[in-house]
């Protein structure tokens, strides 16, 4: 692998800069000082994003199928594992997305610190989390990948456990144990793959992706199926796929807004990314054997998630279940083992990250104002907070896959790709799956519109009536509203519309949802070359005798 | 009779003292001199100056470290043998000697304040502890049944007394007595096994024993001998089903002693097991393989399941250390497999080192916190994150490392153990790896229960005065935190130690 650019330091810098920021916050700020950690955190995240932008500029889009900024240094030579990193078209969008999301979440936190306080710890954890996420997307070595993949666990556990809702203890432990369970088997699978590929390569052992792409395919089909099973457990829990999804609604509901956004936008993608980057190309025959199972589970997830949504009474829980359904589309795309399907899946990952992230932001802000997310208590949001109401509507439309918004390009091609799965797979089965998945989109429209109608339309309930800035403005005049509010309405705070920090944090999401909806080619052109190369690897592997 | 006697006398005439490599046994000699120094000085100084004993013991340990390093520099891969190859200084021995001395140093750091404040017998404590450490250091070089037994007793007998150190506490007495009775029982079983081995092979030298025991050619006596010797050490490393003494002893003994027992004394047991498995029984893997397989699987599972139910932190750590022992045992089950032999040895040594860091660290936090709360309940750790964030972070590092979360040391240790097992690549190996994977998850449950208390709960008594841990404990925490993190991030450091290929060769004969 020859290096395409000279600036190989970019990726390491982009990945470890947040860690540096976290160390600075931990050791050089005092516990009583609430502002400094926030400033350091945001500055670090901004600097990281600047490195990310530089990476975007330096990236050679004509060769998006090849690893760029490639570094292959020695790390743990005893176990033939190296510090191997690189970025190609598949990783680039997710790598960049993680940086953007972290910065925006931090800006949002400026005014919306969760109740438990302690920004010092909160910002340090977010920065550590960012290192883990970015690192997972650039790792080109199984052990390195595993380390980063696990690094995200601890900060997320604490974010849910310390800053979460009432049942945070239960939710955080559940999240942790589920993921841990999956990754324990995943590690065994990685090791088995390492040794088996080593045998296939005539004794040359390495954890490097390139090596495993080449020799993993030579392993016997039966063995591949078993190893794939181990990886499947690890990644499917993370995605999460039905029936391993039960940790997700709890984790999302209990997590603080920031945690939910990061979880939805990036962490879930680690699982699907793992399938695309590791499980499929390294074990093509295993993938071929497992594809029908994945496809079926994905479609069950779509329907189950949608039905689950319809049964929810809590807005955040509803959004969480919608994640299960959306990740079902992603997994369906992946299970077709075609260029079209995997492209759609990767697009869907980014789109889902933006849209569901946005929905969780809105849910968090609603909770902040109304102190409840129970759907039946919320109504008339459009009257009380017109802007917030419109943003919720916009995100809901995007989420149900309205053409012209980003969600459409993840969902629609994924369904379409099931019409023509990889030639090694059963066409009949996937066409049935296609039909069922299409029904799922109707259900998606149903639950999202239902959510929107019940929360945004109508008159505000008696409980909150007259407490919003907008309503008071109408009655008493804008100038008066701020000062009088607290006195007039007892201990209730005034329900304000979208605030400045919220605008700063949300606008990029909203713009991106539109841009990627109107001009999907923007991302497809980056993804496609890399995906083509990947699918070639898979097909070649399946056809091996 | 007379002929026999005269021939013996004739031999005695010819007896010449064996050549002694003074440099090679310098660590042991320094310890012996140090023990006497501590004993003599302790007799002759006033009560008010007893605290100097800790410092002096620390210096003794550090002084013993020097020859270990110089020997390491001089070694160059050629083992130095003494007494007809029954006492060997090779890389394996040196790495472990260094390990035991380091552990001893950390133990001295964390026991200091507890002993001073409790008004315990400081001088005697350090003398006994150094004796025990001497036994451990000797164990690493022993390549003969007799010297292994002598080392084992030398390290165990002081430990029995240390367990009962709080002599007015009935729990502590119970701890000591239980440990003593079961320890002696284990020794007896082991000696019984050794006598069989000697009876069959006619020698006590491990390499010679190893040359005569080969798979498929073992008679009943040999099987019994091997099994009994292994069972004896299984008691020492508290492997299930021979673990019953551990929780009571750990809970009753003073906490620093518990740390000592659960790390150093356990590690010594493992060292003996490794030496035996690789030198004396390399050809008997049909006997020890399945035995260790079963013990490892049971040990990690039972230890974990019981740890889940504990509400006392020391008891939980006791069961956790039982279960960690299962992970250390795991690779040894495949020591006989030609593929896995080298990596299994590496895995055990690396695991011992990492385990020492994280477990000692966890005990150091427990000691520091219980100085304030005077409680051993897990719930007493509530609110720690708020009033002692440094301690909370340290505890997080240790617990997460014990659970095997990268990039902390425990992860690399577990990974190495998995790797060694899968290196064998047969069905039992995969089954054991899966059992271990499930156990990793179970263990995470109770380690994170502690972290949850530390981070989420409020202080149970509302007392949120900050903790001011004494200097020695801070130093111990610094050593263990840095050790745990560095090993995880840059495993090459210890992995290099573990690359004991020539040792595997030398040991394997």
PDB file of N, CA and C in Angstrom, chain B residues 230 233-235 237-242 266 269-270 273-274 277 288-289 291-300 321-335 344 347-348 351-352 417 420-421 432:
ATOM      1  N   UNK B 230      -1.084 -31.146  41.583  1.00  0.00           N
ATOM      2  CA  UNK B 230      -1.862 -30.037  41.028  1.00  0.00           C
ATOM      3  C   UNK B 230      -2.918 -29.561  42.019  1.00  0.00           C
ATOM      4  N   UNK B 233      -1.594 -27.239  44.604  1.00  0.00           N
ATOM      5  CA  UNK B 233      -1.428 -25.845  44.174  1.00  0.00           C
ATOM      6  C   UNK B 233      -2.764 -25.181  43.852  1.00  0.00           C
ATOM      7  N   UNK B 234      -3.738 -26.002  43.482  1.00  0.00           N
ATOM      8  CA  UNK B 234      -5.062 -25.431  43.229  1.00  0.00           C
ATOM      9  C   UNK B 234      -5.606 -24.772  44.494  1.00  0.00           C
ATOM     10  N   UNK B 235      -5.291 -25.358  45.659  1.00  0.00           N
ATOM     11  CA  UNK B 235      -5.654 -24.716  46.918  1.00  0.00           C
ATOM     12  C   UNK B 235      -4.986 -23.348  47.009  1.00  0.00           C
ATOM     13  N   UNK B 237      -3.878 -21.342  44.715  1.00  0.00           N
ATOM     14  CA  UNK B 237      -4.364 -20.303  43.809  1.00  0.00           C
ATOM     15  C   UNK B 237      -5.883 -20.166  43.914  1.00  0.00           C
ATOM     16  N   UNK B 238      -6.446 -20.803  44.929  1.00  0.00           N
ATOM     17  CA  UNK B 238      -7.899 -20.783  45.185  1.00  0.00           C
ATOM     18  C   UNK B 238      -8.714 -21.062  43.936  1.00  0.00           C
ATOM     19  N   UNK B 239      -8.359 -22.174  43.266  1.00  0.00           N
ATOM     20  CA  UNK B 239      -9.158 -22.589  42.121  1.00  0.00           C
ATOM     21  C   UNK B 239     -10.344 -23.397  42.628  1.00  0.00           C
ATOM     22  N   UNK B 240     -11.493 -23.182  42.020  1.00  0.00           N
ATOM     23  CA  UNK B 240     -12.688 -23.946  42.395  1.00  0.00           C
ATOM     24  C   UNK B 240     -12.449 -25.393  41.993  1.00  0.00           C
ATOM     25  N   UNK B 241     -12.761 -26.388  42.773  1.00  0.00           N
ATOM     26  CA  UNK B 241     -13.507 -26.370  44.033  1.00  0.00           C
ATOM     27  C   UNK B 241     -12.635 -26.281  45.280  1.00  0.00           C
ATOM     28  N   UNK B 242     -11.452 -25.746  45.165  1.00  0.00           N
ATOM     29  CA  UNK B 242     -10.578 -25.688  46.350  1.00  0.00           C
ATOM     30  C   UNK B 242     -10.439 -24.245  46.840  1.00  0.00           C
ATOM     31  N   UNK B 266      -0.955 -15.697  45.661  1.00  0.00           N
ATOM     32  CA  UNK B 266      -1.606 -16.398  44.577  1.00  0.00           C
ATOM     33  C   UNK B 266      -0.675 -16.539  43.370  1.00  0.00           C
ATOM     34  N   UNK B 269       1.713 -19.266  43.746  1.00  0.00           N
ATOM     35  CA  UNK B 269       1.114 -20.552  43.413  1.00  0.00           C
ATOM     36  C   UNK B 269       1.124 -20.791  41.910  1.00  0.00           C
ATOM     37  N   UNK B 270       0.785 -19.748  41.159  1.00  0.00           N
ATOM     38  CA  UNK B 270       0.776 -19.894  39.703  1.00  0.00           C
ATOM     39  C   UNK B 270       2.172 -20.147  39.156  1.00  0.00           C
ATOM     40  N   UNK B 273       2.914 -23.662  39.610  1.00  0.00           N
ATOM     41  CA  UNK B 273       2.139 -24.459  38.649  1.00  0.00           C
ATOM     42  C   UNK B 273       2.788 -24.415  37.273  1.00  0.00           C
ATOM     43  N   UNK B 274       3.163 -23.204  36.855  1.00  0.00           N
ATOM     44  CA  UNK B 274       3.766 -23.057  35.528  1.00  0.00           C
ATOM     45  C   UNK B 274       5.050 -23.855  35.447  1.00  0.00           C
ATOM     46  N   UNK B 277       4.201 -27.543  35.307  1.00  0.00           N
ATOM     47  CA  UNK B 277       3.557 -27.960  34.071  1.00  0.00           C
ATOM     48  C   UNK B 277       4.572 -27.991  32.920  1.00  0.00           C
ATOM     49  N   UNK B 288      -2.866 -33.366  33.004  1.00  0.00           N
ATOM     50  CA  UNK B 288      -3.126 -32.036  33.566  1.00  0.00           C
ATOM     51  C   UNK B 288      -4.024 -31.196  32.670  1.00  0.00           C
ATOM     52  N   UNK B 289      -3.997 -31.416  31.359  1.00  0.00           N
ATOM     53  CA  UNK B 289      -4.806 -30.596  30.443  1.00  0.00           C
ATOM     54  C   UNK B 289      -6.282 -30.576  30.825  1.00  0.00           C
ATOM     55  N   UNK B 291      -7.692 -31.628  33.487  1.00  0.00           N
ATOM     56  CA  UNK B 291      -7.899 -31.206  34.871  1.00  0.00           C
ATOM     57  C   UNK B 291      -7.930 -29.687  34.983  1.00  0.00           C
ATOM     58  N   UNK B 292      -6.937 -29.058  34.344  1.00  0.00           N
ATOM     59  CA  UNK B 292      -6.873 -27.594  34.429  1.00  0.00           C
ATOM     60  C   UNK B 292      -8.029 -26.985  33.653  1.00  0.00           C
ATOM     61  N   UNK B 293      -8.393 -27.608  32.545  1.00  0.00           N
ATOM     62  CA  UNK B 293      -9.532 -27.104  31.751  1.00  0.00           C
ATOM     63  C   UNK B 293     -10.772 -26.999  32.643  1.00  0.00           C
ATOM     64  N   UNK B 294     -11.048 -28.108  33.332  1.00  0.00           N
ATOM     65  CA  UNK B 294     -12.246 -28.131  34.172  1.00  0.00           C
ATOM     66  C   UNK B 294     -12.122 -27.106  35.300  1.00  0.00           C
ATOM     67  N   UNK B 295     -10.944 -27.084  35.925  1.00  0.00           N
ATOM     68  CA  UNK B 295     -10.773 -26.138  37.045  1.00  0.00           C
ATOM     69  C   UNK B 295     -10.919 -24.703  36.560  1.00  0.00           C
ATOM     70  N   UNK B 296     -10.335 -24.395  35.397  1.00  0.00           N
ATOM     71  CA  UNK B 296     -10.409 -23.021  34.892  1.00  0.00           C
ATOM     72  C   UNK B 296     -11.855 -22.639  34.630  1.00  0.00           C
ATOM     73  N   UNK B 297     -12.577 -23.530  33.951  1.00  0.00           N
ATOM     74  CA  UNK B 297     -13.971 -23.210  33.623  1.00  0.00           C
ATOM     75  C   UNK B 297     -14.781 -23.011  34.897  1.00  0.00           C
ATOM     76  N   UNK B 298     -14.603 -23.936  35.851  1.00  0.00           N
ATOM     77  CA  UNK B 298     -15.344 -23.821  37.114  1.00  0.00           C
ATOM     78  C   UNK B 298     -14.946 -22.566  37.873  1.00  0.00           C
ATOM     79  N   UNK B 299     -13.624 -22.325  37.924  1.00  0.00           N
ATOM     80  CA  UNK B 299     -13.130 -21.232  38.748  1.00  0.00           C
ATOM     81  C   UNK B 299     -13.704 -19.909  38.277  1.00  0.00           C
ATOM     82  N   UNK B 300     -13.624 -19.671  36.963  1.00  0.00           N
ATOM     83  CA  UNK B 300     -14.110 -18.360  36.531  1.00  0.00           C
ATOM     84  C   UNK B 300     -15.622 -18.247  36.685  1.00  0.00           C
ATOM     85  N   UNK B 321     -11.194 -12.186  42.573  1.00  0.00           N
ATOM     86  CA  UNK B 321      -9.839 -12.692  42.372  1.00  0.00           C
ATOM     87  C   UNK B 321      -9.870 -14.197  42.129  1.00  0.00           C
ATOM     88  N   UNK B 322     -10.868 -14.873  42.698  1.00  0.00           N
ATOM     89  CA  UNK B 322     -11.025 -16.290  42.361  1.00  0.00           C
ATOM     90  C   UNK B 322     -11.291 -16.424  40.859  1.00  0.00           C
ATOM     91  N   UNK B 323     -12.203 -15.592  40.381  1.00  0.00           N
ATOM     92  CA  UNK B 323     -12.574 -15.741  38.980  1.00  0.00           C
ATOM     93  C   UNK B 323     -11.438 -15.312  38.041  1.00  0.00           C
ATOM     94  N   UNK B 324     -10.702 -14.277  38.449  1.00  0.00           N
ATOM     95  CA  UNK B 324      -9.540 -13.897  37.638  1.00  0.00           C
ATOM     96  C   UNK B 324      -8.537 -15.052  37.584  1.00  0.00           C
ATOM     97  N   UNK B 325      -8.450 -15.786  38.711  1.00  0.00           N
ATOM     98  CA  UNK B 325      -7.570 -16.948  38.728  1.00  0.00           C
ATOM     99  C   UNK B 325      -7.942 -17.939  37.643  1.00  0.00           C
ATOM    100  N   UNK B 326      -9.247 -18.057  37.394  1.00  0.00           N
ATOM    101  CA  UNK B 326      -9.689 -18.944  36.326  1.00  0.00           C
ATOM    102  C   UNK B 326      -9.141 -18.515  34.974  1.00  0.00           C
ATOM    103  N   UNK B 327      -9.111 -17.196  34.764  1.00  0.00           N
ATOM    104  CA  UNK B 327      -8.573 -16.702  33.492  1.00  0.00           C
ATOM    105  C   UNK B 327      -7.079 -16.975  33.374  1.00  0.00           C
ATOM    106  N   UNK B 328      -6.390 -16.919  34.531  1.00  0.00           N
ATOM    107  CA  UNK B 328      -4.953 -17.177  34.478  1.00  0.00           C
ATOM    108  C   UNK B 328      -4.696 -18.659  34.228  1.00  0.00           C
ATOM    109  N   UNK B 329      -5.557 -19.496  34.797  1.00  0.00           N
ATOM    110  CA  UNK B 329      -5.402 -20.945  34.620  1.00  0.00           C
ATOM    111  C   UNK B 329      -5.678 -21.366  33.186  1.00  0.00           C
ATOM    112  N   UNK B 330      -6.628 -20.646  32.566  1.00  0.00           N
ATOM    113  CA  UNK B 330      -7.154 -21.060  31.267  1.00  0.00           C
ATOM    114  C   UNK B 330      -6.075 -21.426  30.240  1.00  0.00           C
ATOM    115  N   UNK B 331      -5.085 -20.549  30.003  1.00  0.00           N
ATOM    116  CA  UNK B 331      -4.108 -20.912  28.974  1.00  0.00           C
ATOM    117  C   UNK B 331      -3.289 -22.134  29.358  1.00  0.00           C
ATOM    118  N   UNK B 332      -3.114 -22.352  30.676  1.00  0.00           N
ATOM    119  CA  UNK B 332      -2.273 -23.479  31.102  1.00  0.00           C
ATOM    120  C   UNK B 332      -2.868 -24.819  30.666  1.00  0.00           C
ATOM    121  N   UNK B 333      -4.187 -24.854  30.499  1.00  0.00           N
ATOM    122  CA  UNK B 333      -4.811 -26.099  30.080  1.00  0.00           C
ATOM    123  C   UNK B 333      -4.279 -26.533  28.717  1.00  0.00           C
ATOM    124  N   UNK B 334      -3.761 -25.577  27.944  1.00  0.00           N
ATOM    125  CA  UNK B 334      -3.284 -25.909  26.607  1.00  0.00           C
ATOM    126  C   UNK B 334      -1.772 -25.798  26.494  1.00  0.00           C
ATOM    127  N   UNK B 335      -1.113 -25.842  27.665  1.00  0.00           N
ATOM    128  CA  UNK B 335       0.335 -25.713  27.659  1.00  0.00           C
ATOM    129  C   UNK B 335       0.984 -26.861  26.902  1.00  0.00           C
ATOM    130  N   UNK B 344       0.894 -19.653  25.744  1.00  0.00           N
ATOM    131  CA  UNK B 344       0.234 -19.881  27.030  1.00  0.00           C
ATOM    132  C   UNK B 344       1.114 -19.372  28.163  1.00  0.00           C
ATOM    133  N   UNK B 347       1.017 -15.730  28.172  1.00  0.00           N
ATOM    134  CA  UNK B 347      -0.270 -15.232  28.660  1.00  0.00           C
ATOM    135  C   UNK B 347      -0.303 -15.252  30.187  1.00  0.00           C
ATOM    136  N   UNK B 348       0.189 -16.337  30.790  1.00  0.00           N
ATOM    137  CA  UNK B 348       0.130 -16.430  32.245  1.00  0.00           C
ATOM    138  C   UNK B 348       0.986 -15.346  32.892  1.00  0.00           C
ATOM    139  N   UNK B 351      -0.541 -11.927  32.385  1.00  0.00           N
ATOM    140  CA  UNK B 351      -1.763 -11.782  33.185  1.00  0.00           C
ATOM    141  C   UNK B 351      -1.410 -11.526  34.648  1.00  0.00           C
ATOM    142  N   UNK B 352      -0.423 -12.272  35.147  1.00  0.00           N
ATOM    143  CA  UNK B 352      -0.041 -12.087  36.553  1.00  0.00           C
ATOM    144  C   UNK B 352       0.383 -10.649  36.797  1.00  0.00           C
ATOM    145  N   UNK B 417      -4.766 -14.137  26.987  1.00  0.00           N
ATOM    146  CA  UNK B 417      -5.210 -15.453  27.439  1.00  0.00           C
ATOM    147  C   UNK B 417      -6.103 -16.097  26.370  1.00  0.00           C
ATOM    148  N   UNK B 420      -3.947 -17.260  23.492  1.00  0.00           N
ATOM    149  CA  UNK B 420      -3.205 -18.486  23.748  1.00  0.00           C
ATOM    150  C   UNK B 420      -4.120 -19.694  23.609  1.00  0.00           C
ATOM    151  N   UNK B 421      -5.338 -19.553  24.129  1.00  0.00           N
ATOM    152  CA  UNK B 421      -6.265 -20.683  24.080  1.00  0.00           C
ATOM    153  C   UNK B 421      -6.632 -20.991  22.627  1.00  0.00           C
ATOM    154  N   UNK B 432     -13.820 -23.527  25.707  1.00  0.00           N
ATOM    155  CA  UNK B 432     -13.338 -22.791  26.884  1.00  0.00           C
ATOM    156  C   UNK B 432     -13.331 -21.289  26.605  1.00  0.00           C
TER     157      UNK B 432
END
